[in-house]
CSV table of C-alpha atoms and ligand atoms in Angstrom, one decimal:
chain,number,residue,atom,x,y,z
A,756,UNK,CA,0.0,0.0,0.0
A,757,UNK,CA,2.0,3.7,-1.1
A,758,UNK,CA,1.6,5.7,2.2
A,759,UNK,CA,-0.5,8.3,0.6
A,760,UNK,CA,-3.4,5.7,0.6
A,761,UNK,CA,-2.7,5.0,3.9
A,762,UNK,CA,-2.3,8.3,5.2
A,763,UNK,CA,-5.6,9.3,3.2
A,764,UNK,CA,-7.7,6.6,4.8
A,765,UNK,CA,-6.6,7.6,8.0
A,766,UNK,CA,-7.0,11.3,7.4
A,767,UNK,CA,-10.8,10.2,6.2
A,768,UNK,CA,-11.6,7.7,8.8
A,769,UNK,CA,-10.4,10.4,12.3
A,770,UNK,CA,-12.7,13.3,10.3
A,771,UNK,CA,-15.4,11.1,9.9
A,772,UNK,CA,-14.9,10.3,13.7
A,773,UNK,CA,-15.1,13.7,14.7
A,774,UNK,CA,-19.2,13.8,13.5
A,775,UNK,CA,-19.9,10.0,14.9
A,776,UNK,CA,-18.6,11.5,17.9
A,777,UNK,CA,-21.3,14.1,18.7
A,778,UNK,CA,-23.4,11.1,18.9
A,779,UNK,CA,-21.7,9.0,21.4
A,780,UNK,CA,-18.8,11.1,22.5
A,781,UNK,CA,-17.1,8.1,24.0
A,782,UNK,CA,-15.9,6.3,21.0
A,783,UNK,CA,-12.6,6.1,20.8
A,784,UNK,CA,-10.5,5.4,17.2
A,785,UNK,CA,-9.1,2.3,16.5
A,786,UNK,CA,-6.6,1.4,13.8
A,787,UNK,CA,-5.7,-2.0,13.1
A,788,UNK,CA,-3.2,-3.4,10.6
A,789,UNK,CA,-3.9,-6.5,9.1
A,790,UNK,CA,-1.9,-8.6,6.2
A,791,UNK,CA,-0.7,-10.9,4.6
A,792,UNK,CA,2.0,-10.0,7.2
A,793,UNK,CA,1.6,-6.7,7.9
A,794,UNK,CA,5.6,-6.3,9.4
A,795,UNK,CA,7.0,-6.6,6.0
A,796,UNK,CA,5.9,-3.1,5.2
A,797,UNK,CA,6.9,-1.9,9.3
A,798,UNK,CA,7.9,1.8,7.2
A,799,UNK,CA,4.8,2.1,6.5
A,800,UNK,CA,3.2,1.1,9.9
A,801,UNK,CA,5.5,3.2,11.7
A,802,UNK,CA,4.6,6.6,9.6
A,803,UNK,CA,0.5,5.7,9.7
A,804,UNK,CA,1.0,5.7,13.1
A,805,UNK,CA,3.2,8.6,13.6
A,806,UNK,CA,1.3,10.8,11.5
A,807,UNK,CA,-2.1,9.1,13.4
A,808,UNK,CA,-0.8,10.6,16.4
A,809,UNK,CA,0.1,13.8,15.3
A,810,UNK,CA,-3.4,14.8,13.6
A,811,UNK,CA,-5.7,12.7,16.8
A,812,UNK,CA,-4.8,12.7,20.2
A,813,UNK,CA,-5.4,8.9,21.6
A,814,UNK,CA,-5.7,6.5,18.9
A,815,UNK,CA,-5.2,2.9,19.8
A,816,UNK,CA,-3.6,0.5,17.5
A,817,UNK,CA,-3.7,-2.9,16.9
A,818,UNK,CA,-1.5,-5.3,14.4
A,819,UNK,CA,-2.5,-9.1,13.6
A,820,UNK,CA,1.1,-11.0,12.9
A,821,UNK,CA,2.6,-14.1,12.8
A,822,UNK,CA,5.7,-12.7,14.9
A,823,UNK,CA,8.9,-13.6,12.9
A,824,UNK,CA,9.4,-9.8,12.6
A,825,UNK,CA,8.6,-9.3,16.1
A,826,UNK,CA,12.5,-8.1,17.2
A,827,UNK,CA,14.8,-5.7,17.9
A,828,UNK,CA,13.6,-2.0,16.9
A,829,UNK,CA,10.1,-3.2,15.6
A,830,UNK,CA,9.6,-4.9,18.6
A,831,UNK,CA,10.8,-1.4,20.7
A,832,UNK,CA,8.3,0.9,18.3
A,833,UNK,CA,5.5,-1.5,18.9
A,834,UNK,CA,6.2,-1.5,22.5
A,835,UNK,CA,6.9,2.1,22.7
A,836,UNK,CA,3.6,2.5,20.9
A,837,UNK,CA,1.5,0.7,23.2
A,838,UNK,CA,-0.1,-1.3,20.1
A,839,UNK,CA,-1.9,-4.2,21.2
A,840,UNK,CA,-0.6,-7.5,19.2
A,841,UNK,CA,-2.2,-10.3,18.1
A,842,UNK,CA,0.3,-13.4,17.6
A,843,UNK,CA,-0.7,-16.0,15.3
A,844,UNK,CA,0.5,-19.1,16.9
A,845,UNK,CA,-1.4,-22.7,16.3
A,846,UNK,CA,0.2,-24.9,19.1
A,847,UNK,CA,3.2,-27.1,20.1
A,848,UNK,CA,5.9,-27.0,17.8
A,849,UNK,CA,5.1,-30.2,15.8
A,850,UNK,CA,1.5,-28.2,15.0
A,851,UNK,CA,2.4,-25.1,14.3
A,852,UNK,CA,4.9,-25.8,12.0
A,853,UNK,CA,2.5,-28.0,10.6
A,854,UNK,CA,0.8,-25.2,8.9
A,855,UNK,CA,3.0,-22.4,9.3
A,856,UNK,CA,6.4,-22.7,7.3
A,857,UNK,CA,8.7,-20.7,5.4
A,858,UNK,CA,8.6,-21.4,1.7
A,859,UNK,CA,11.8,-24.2,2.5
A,860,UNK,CA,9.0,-25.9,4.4
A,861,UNK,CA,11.2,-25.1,8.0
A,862,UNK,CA,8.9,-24.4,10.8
A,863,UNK,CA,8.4,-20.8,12.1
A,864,UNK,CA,7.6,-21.8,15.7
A,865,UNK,CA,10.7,-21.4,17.5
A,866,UNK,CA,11.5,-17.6,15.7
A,867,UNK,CA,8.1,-16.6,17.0
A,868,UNK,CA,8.6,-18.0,20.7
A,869,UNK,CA,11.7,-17.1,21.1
A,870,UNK,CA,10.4,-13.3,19.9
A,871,UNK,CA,7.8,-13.6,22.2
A,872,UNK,CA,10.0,-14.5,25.6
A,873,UNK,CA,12.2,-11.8,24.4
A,874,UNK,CA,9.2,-8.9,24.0
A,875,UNK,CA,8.1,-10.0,27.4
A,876,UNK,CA,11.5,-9.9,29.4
A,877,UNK,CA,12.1,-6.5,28.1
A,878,UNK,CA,8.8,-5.1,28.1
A,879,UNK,CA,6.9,-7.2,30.8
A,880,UNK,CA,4.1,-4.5,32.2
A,881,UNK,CA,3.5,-3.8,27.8
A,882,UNK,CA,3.2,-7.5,27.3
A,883,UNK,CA,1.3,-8.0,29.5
A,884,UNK,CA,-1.6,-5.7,28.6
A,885,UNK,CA,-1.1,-5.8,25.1
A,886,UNK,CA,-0.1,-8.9,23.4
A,887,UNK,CA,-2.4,-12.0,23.0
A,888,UNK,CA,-2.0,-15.1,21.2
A,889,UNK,CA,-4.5,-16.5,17.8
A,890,UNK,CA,-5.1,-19.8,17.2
A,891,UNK,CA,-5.8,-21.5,14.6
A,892,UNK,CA,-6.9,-25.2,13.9
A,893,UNK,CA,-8.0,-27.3,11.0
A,894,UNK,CA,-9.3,-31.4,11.4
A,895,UNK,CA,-5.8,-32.5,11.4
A,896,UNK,CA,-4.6,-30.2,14.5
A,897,UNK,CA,-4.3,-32.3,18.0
A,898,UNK,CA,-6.5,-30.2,19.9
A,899,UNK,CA,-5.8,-31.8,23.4
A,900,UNK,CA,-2.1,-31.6,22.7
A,901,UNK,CA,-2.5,-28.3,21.6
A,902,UNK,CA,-4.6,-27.1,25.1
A,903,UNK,CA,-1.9,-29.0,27.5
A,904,UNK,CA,0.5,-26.5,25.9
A,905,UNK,CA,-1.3,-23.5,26.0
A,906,UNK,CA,-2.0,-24.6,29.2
A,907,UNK,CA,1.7,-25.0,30.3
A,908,UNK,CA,2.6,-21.7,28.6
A,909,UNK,CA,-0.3,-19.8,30.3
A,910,UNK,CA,1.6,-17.1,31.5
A,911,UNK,CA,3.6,-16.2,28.9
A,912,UNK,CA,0.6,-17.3,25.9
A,913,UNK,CA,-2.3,-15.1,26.6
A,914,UNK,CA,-5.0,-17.1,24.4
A,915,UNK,CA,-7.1,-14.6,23.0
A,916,UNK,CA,-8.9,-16.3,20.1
A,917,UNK,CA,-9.0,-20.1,19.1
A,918,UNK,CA,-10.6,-20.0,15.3
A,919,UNK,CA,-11.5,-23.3,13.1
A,920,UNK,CA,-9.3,-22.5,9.2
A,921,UNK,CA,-12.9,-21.1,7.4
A,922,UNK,CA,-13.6,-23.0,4.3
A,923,UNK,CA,-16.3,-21.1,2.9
A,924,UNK,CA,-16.0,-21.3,-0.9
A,925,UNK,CA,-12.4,-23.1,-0.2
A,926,UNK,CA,-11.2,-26.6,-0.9
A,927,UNK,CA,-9.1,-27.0,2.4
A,928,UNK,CA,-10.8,-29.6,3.6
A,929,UNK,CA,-10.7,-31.7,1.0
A,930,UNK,CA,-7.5,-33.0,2.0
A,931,UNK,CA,-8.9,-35.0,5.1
A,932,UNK,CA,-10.0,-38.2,5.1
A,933,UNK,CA,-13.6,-39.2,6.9
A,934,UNK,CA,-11.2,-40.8,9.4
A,935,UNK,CA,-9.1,-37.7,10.3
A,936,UNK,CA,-12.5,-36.0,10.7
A,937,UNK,CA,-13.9,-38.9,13.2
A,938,UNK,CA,-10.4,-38.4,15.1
A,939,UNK,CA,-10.6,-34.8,15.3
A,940,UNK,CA,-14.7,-34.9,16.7
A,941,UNK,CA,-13.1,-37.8,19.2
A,942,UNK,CA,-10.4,-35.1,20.3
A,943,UNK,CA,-13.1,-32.2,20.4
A,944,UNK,CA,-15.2,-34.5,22.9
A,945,UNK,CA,-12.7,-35.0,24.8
A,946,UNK,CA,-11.5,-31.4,24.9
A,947,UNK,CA,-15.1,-30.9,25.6
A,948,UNK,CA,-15.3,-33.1,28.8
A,949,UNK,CA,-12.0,-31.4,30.3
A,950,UNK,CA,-13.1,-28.3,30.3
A,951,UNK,CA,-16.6,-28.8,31.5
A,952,UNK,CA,-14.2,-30.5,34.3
A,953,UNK,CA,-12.2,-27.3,34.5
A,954,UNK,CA,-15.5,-25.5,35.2
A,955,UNK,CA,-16.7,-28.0,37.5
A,956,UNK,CA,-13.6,-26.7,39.6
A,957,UNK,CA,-13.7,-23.1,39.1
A,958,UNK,CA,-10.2,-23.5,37.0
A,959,UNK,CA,-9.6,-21.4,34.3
A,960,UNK,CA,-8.0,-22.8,31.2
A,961,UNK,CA,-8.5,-19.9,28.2
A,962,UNK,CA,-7.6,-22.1,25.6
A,963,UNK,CA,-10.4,-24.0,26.1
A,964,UNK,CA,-12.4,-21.6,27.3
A,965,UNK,CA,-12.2,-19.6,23.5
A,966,UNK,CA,-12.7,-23.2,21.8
A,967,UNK,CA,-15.2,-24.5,23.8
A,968,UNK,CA,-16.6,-21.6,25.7
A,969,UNK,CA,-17.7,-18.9,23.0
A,970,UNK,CA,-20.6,-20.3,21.9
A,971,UNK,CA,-22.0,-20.8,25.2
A,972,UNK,CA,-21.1,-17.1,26.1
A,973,UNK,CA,-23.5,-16.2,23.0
A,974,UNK,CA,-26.0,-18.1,24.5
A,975,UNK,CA,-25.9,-16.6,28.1
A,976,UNK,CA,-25.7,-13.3,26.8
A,977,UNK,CA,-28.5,-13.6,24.6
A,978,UNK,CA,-30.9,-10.8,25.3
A,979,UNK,CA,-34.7,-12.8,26.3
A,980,UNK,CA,-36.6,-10.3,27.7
A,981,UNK,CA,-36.2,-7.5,24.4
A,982,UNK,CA,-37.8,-7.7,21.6
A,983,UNK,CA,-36.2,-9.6,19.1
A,984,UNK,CA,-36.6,-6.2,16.2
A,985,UNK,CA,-35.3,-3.9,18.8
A,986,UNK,CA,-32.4,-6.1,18.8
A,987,UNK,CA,-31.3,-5.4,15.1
A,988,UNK,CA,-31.1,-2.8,12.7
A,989,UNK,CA,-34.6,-2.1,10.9
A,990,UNK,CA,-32.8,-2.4,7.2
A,991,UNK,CA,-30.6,-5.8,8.3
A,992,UNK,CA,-33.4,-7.6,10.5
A,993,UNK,CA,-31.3,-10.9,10.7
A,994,UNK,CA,-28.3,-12.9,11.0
A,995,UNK,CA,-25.2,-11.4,12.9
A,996,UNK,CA,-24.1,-9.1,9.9
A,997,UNK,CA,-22.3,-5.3,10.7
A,998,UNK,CA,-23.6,-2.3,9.5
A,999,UNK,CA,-21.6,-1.9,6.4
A,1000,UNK,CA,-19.1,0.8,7.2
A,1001,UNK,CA,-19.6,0.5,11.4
A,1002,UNK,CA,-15.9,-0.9,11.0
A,1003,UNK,CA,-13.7,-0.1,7.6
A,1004,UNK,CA,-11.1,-2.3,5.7
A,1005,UNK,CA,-8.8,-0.3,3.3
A,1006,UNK,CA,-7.0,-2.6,0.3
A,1007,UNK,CA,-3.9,-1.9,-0.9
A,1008,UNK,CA,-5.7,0.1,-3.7
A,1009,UNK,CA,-7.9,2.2,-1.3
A,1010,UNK,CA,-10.8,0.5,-2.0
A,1011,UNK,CA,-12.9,0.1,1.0
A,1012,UNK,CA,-14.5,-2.9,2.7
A,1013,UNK,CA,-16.8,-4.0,5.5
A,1014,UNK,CA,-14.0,-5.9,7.2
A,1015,UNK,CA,-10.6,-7.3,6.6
A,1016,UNK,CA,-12.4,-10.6,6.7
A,1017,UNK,CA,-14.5,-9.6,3.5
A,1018,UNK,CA,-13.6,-10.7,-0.4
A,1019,UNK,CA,-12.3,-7.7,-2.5
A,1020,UNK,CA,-15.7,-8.1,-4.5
A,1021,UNK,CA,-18.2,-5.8,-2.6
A,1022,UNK,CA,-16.4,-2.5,-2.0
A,1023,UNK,CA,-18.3,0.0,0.1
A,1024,UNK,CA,-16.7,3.0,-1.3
A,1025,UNK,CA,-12.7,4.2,-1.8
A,1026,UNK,CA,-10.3,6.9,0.5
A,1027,UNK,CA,-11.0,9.4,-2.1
A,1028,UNK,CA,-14.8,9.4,-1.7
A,1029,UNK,CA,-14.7,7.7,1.5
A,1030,UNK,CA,-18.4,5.9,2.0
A,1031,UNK,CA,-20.5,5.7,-0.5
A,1032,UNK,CA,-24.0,5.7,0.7
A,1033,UNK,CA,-25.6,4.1,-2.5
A,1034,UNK,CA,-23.3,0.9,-2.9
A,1035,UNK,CA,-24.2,0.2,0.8
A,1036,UNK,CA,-27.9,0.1,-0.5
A,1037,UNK,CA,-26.9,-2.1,-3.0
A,1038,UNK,CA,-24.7,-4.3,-0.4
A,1039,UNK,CA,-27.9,-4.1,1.6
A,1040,UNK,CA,-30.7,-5.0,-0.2
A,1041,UNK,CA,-28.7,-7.6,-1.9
A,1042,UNK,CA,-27.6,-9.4,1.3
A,1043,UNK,CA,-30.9,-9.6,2.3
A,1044,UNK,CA,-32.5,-10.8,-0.6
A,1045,UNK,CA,-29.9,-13.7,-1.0
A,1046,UNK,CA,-28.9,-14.9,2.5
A,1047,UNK,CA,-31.8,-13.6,4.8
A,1048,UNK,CA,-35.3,-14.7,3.6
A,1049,UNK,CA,-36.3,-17.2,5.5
A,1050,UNK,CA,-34.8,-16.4,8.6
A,1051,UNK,CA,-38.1,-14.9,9.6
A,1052,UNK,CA,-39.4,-18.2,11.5
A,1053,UNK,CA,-36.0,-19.5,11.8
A,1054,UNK,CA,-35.5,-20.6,16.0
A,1055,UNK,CA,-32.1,-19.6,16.1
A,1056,UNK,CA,-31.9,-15.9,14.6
A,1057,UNK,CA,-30.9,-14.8,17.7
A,1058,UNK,CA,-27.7,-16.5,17.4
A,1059,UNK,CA,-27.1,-17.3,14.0
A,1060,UNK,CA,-23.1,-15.9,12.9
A,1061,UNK,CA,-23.5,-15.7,9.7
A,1062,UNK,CA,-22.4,-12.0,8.2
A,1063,UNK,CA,-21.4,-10.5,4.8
A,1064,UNK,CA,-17.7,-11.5,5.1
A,1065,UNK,CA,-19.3,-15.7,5.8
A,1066,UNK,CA,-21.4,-15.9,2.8
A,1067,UNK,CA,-19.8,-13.0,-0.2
A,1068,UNK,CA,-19.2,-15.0,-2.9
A,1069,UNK,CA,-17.9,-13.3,-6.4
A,1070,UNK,CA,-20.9,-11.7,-7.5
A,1071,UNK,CA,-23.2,-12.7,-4.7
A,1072,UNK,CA,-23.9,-14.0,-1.2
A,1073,UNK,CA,-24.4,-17.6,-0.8
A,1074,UNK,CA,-24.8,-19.8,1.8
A,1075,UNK,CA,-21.8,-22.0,1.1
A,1076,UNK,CA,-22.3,-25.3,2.1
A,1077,UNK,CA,-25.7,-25.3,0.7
A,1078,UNK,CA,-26.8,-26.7,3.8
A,1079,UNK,CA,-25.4,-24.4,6.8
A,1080,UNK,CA,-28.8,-23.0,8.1
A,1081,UNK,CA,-29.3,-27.0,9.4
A,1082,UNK,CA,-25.9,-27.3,10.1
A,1083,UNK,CA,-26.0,-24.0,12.3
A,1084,UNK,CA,-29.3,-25.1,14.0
A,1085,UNK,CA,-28.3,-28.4,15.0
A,1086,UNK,CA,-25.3,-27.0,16.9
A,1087,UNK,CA,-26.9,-23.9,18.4
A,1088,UNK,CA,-29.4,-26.7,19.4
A,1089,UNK,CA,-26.5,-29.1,21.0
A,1090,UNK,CA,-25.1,-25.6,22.7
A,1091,UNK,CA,-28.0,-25.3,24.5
A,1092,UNK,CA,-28.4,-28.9,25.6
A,1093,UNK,CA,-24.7,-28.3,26.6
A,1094,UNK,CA,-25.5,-24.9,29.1
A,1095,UNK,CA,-28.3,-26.5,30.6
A,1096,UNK,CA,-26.7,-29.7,31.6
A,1097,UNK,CA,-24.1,-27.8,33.0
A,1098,UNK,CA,-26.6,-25.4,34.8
A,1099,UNK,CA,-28.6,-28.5,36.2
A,1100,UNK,CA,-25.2,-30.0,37.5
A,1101,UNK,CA,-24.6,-26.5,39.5
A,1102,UNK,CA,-21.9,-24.8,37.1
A,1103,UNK,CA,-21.3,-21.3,38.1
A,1104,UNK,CA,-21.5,-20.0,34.5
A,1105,UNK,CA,-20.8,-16.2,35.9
A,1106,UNK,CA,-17.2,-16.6,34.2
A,1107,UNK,CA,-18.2,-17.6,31.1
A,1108,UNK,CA,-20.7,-14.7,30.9
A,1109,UNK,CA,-18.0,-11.9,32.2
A,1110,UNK,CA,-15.5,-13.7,30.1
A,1111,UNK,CA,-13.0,-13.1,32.9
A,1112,UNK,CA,-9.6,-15.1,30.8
A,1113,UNK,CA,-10.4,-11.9,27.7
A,1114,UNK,CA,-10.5,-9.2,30.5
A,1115,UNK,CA,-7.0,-10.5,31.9
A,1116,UNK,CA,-5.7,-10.4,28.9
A,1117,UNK,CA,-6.2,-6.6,28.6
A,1118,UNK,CA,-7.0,-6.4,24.9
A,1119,UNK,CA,-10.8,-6.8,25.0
A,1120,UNK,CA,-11.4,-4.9,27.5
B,1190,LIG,S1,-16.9,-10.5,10.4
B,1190,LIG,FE1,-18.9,-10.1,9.5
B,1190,LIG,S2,-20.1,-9.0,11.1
B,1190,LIG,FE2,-17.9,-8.9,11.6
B,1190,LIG,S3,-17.2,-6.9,10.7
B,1190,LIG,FE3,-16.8,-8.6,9.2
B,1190,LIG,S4,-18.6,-8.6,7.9
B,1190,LIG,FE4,-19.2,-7.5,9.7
B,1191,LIG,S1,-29.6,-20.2,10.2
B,1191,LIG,FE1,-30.2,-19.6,8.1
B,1191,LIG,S2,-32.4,-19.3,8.3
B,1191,LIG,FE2,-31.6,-19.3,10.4
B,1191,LIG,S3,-31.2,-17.1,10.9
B,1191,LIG,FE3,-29.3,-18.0,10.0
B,1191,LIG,S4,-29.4,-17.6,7.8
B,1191,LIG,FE4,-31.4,-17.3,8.6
């Protein structure tokens, strides 16, 4: 991205701040940097947030990476900075190098540690507050091997986020066998049971807590007593989608997006013009006539996740598998069977509901 996009986009988004501001005055701006790797342009990084800072007084940063950069004077600025860092790490060496490799096929996993420990010796009170761990798992990850890691490495490993590999108009999956899959569902069950047992105890275990416990934190959280249309947007009645342009992705070309987890193939408007009200309509209208009509009489639209970035396609939103509104009932279903047997067997759910392992780890506050 040239800086002048950058610095545009940032110039656009802190105006347009200014206005949301007279509505709710405590909003504060948040600028994220996302990739690719974002750390392989740091020049740029480092002048978008220099120049953020000299035009807006308290802006808080945030930068998704997979930590081989994370040393010496980037490390310092990032510090310095106070940005809050997201580390993509999947595991245990033998898993994360699974998946994450230099183009040689050598494993990343002992670069990104030994970053880590570093960044945390020198800036422990930083690290502390700021930098969380991402997971990420696919059916060929060892998920119980993976939590007794995490587990061992708790205080230096915040977990923050544990996130299945999406495969939403991907082939990923195609790779695994229907015995793999059987063998990961085991391992999920199991995971399951320990930290039901963790629960049971009052122990905290935040790996397990994001991979198991999310879902039920949805369901607890779940407003009952409010009507279910005060609850959504009149022009976006269902599903979990955003407001387009609530949160804004810039490309490398300017163009802008609903989120950096969206395709390239529904901008929302560009740094020159900034939003542009009409193809937001169009995102709108289209969304909803393709994904959302018969979620109406549907029992879980309280819950259901999916959300322009889940179901964009190249020209339009699908539901991709065809059959995800069953698939997404029958689990929301088994979630709920899930709380209430741990309710009837006297669980203290309170920490699941005040998500107590995100609020340690600072970021989510
Ligand atoms: S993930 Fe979905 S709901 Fe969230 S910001 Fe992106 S498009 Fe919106
Ligand atoms: S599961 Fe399908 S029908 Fe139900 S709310 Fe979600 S998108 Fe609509």
């Amino acid at each position: 991205m040239e800086s002048s996009i950058a610095k545009e986009a940032v110039k656009k988004y802190l105006n347009t701040l200014k206005e949301t501001k007279r509505r709710n005055p405590y909003l504060k701006p948040i600028i994220g940097f996302y990739g690719g790797e974002p750390l392989l342009n740091f020049d740029l990084i480092k002048e978008v947030i220099n120049y953020a800072k000299k035009i807006y007084k308290g802006c808080f940063f945030t930068l998704t990476t997979n930590g081989i950069l994370l040393r010496k004077e980037i490390a310092d600025f990032l510090a310095q900075n106070e940005v809050a860092i997201a580390v993509s790490l999947n595991g245990q060496r033998e898993e994360h190098d699974r998946l994450r490799v230099f183009p040689d096929h050598s494993g990343s996993f002992d670069i990104i540690l030994k970053n880590l420990i570093n960044l945390s010796e020198k800036y422990s009170d930083y690290y502390k507050k700021f930098c969380s761990i991402i997971v990420c798992y696919d059916y060929g990850s060892d998920i119980i091997e993976m939590s007794r890691f995490f587990d061992k490495q708790a205080d230096l490993l915040k977990v923050a986020r544990v996130n299945m590999i999406s495969d939403s108009f991907g082939r990923w999956y195609k790779r695994y066998s229907k015995e793999d899959k059987e063998k990961f569902f085991e391992r999920m069950e199991y995971c399951k049971q320990m930290y039901f047992e963790h629960l049971k105890r009052g122990n905290e275990n935040r790996f397990l807590s994001a991979l198991i416990g999310t879902p039920y934190t949805l369901i607890l959280n779940r407003s009952i007593n409010i009507l279910y249309s005060l609850t959504r947007p009149k022009f976006l009645p269902f599903t979990a989608t955003c407001v387009p342009g609530t949160k804004v992705a810039v490309d490398p070309d300017g163009n802008l997006h609903c989120c950096e987890k969206m395709n390239y193939n529904f901008p929302i408007g560009n740094v020159q013009k900034w939003l542009e009200i009409e193809k937001i309509g169009i995102l709108v209208e289209k969304y909803n006539s393709e994904i959302t009509k018969d979620c109406l009489n549907c029992c879980v639209k309280r819950l259901c996740p999916l959300c322009f970035a889940l179901t964009a396609g190249i020209e339009k939103f699908e539901k991709e598998p065809a059959d995800v509104c069953e698939k997404i009932r029958k689990s929301i279903k088994k979630q709920f069977e899930e709380v209430w047997s741990l309710l009837e067997d006297g669980v203290d759910l309170f920490d699941i509901v005040t998500q107590k392992g995100y609020k340690q780890g600072g970021v989510f506050l």
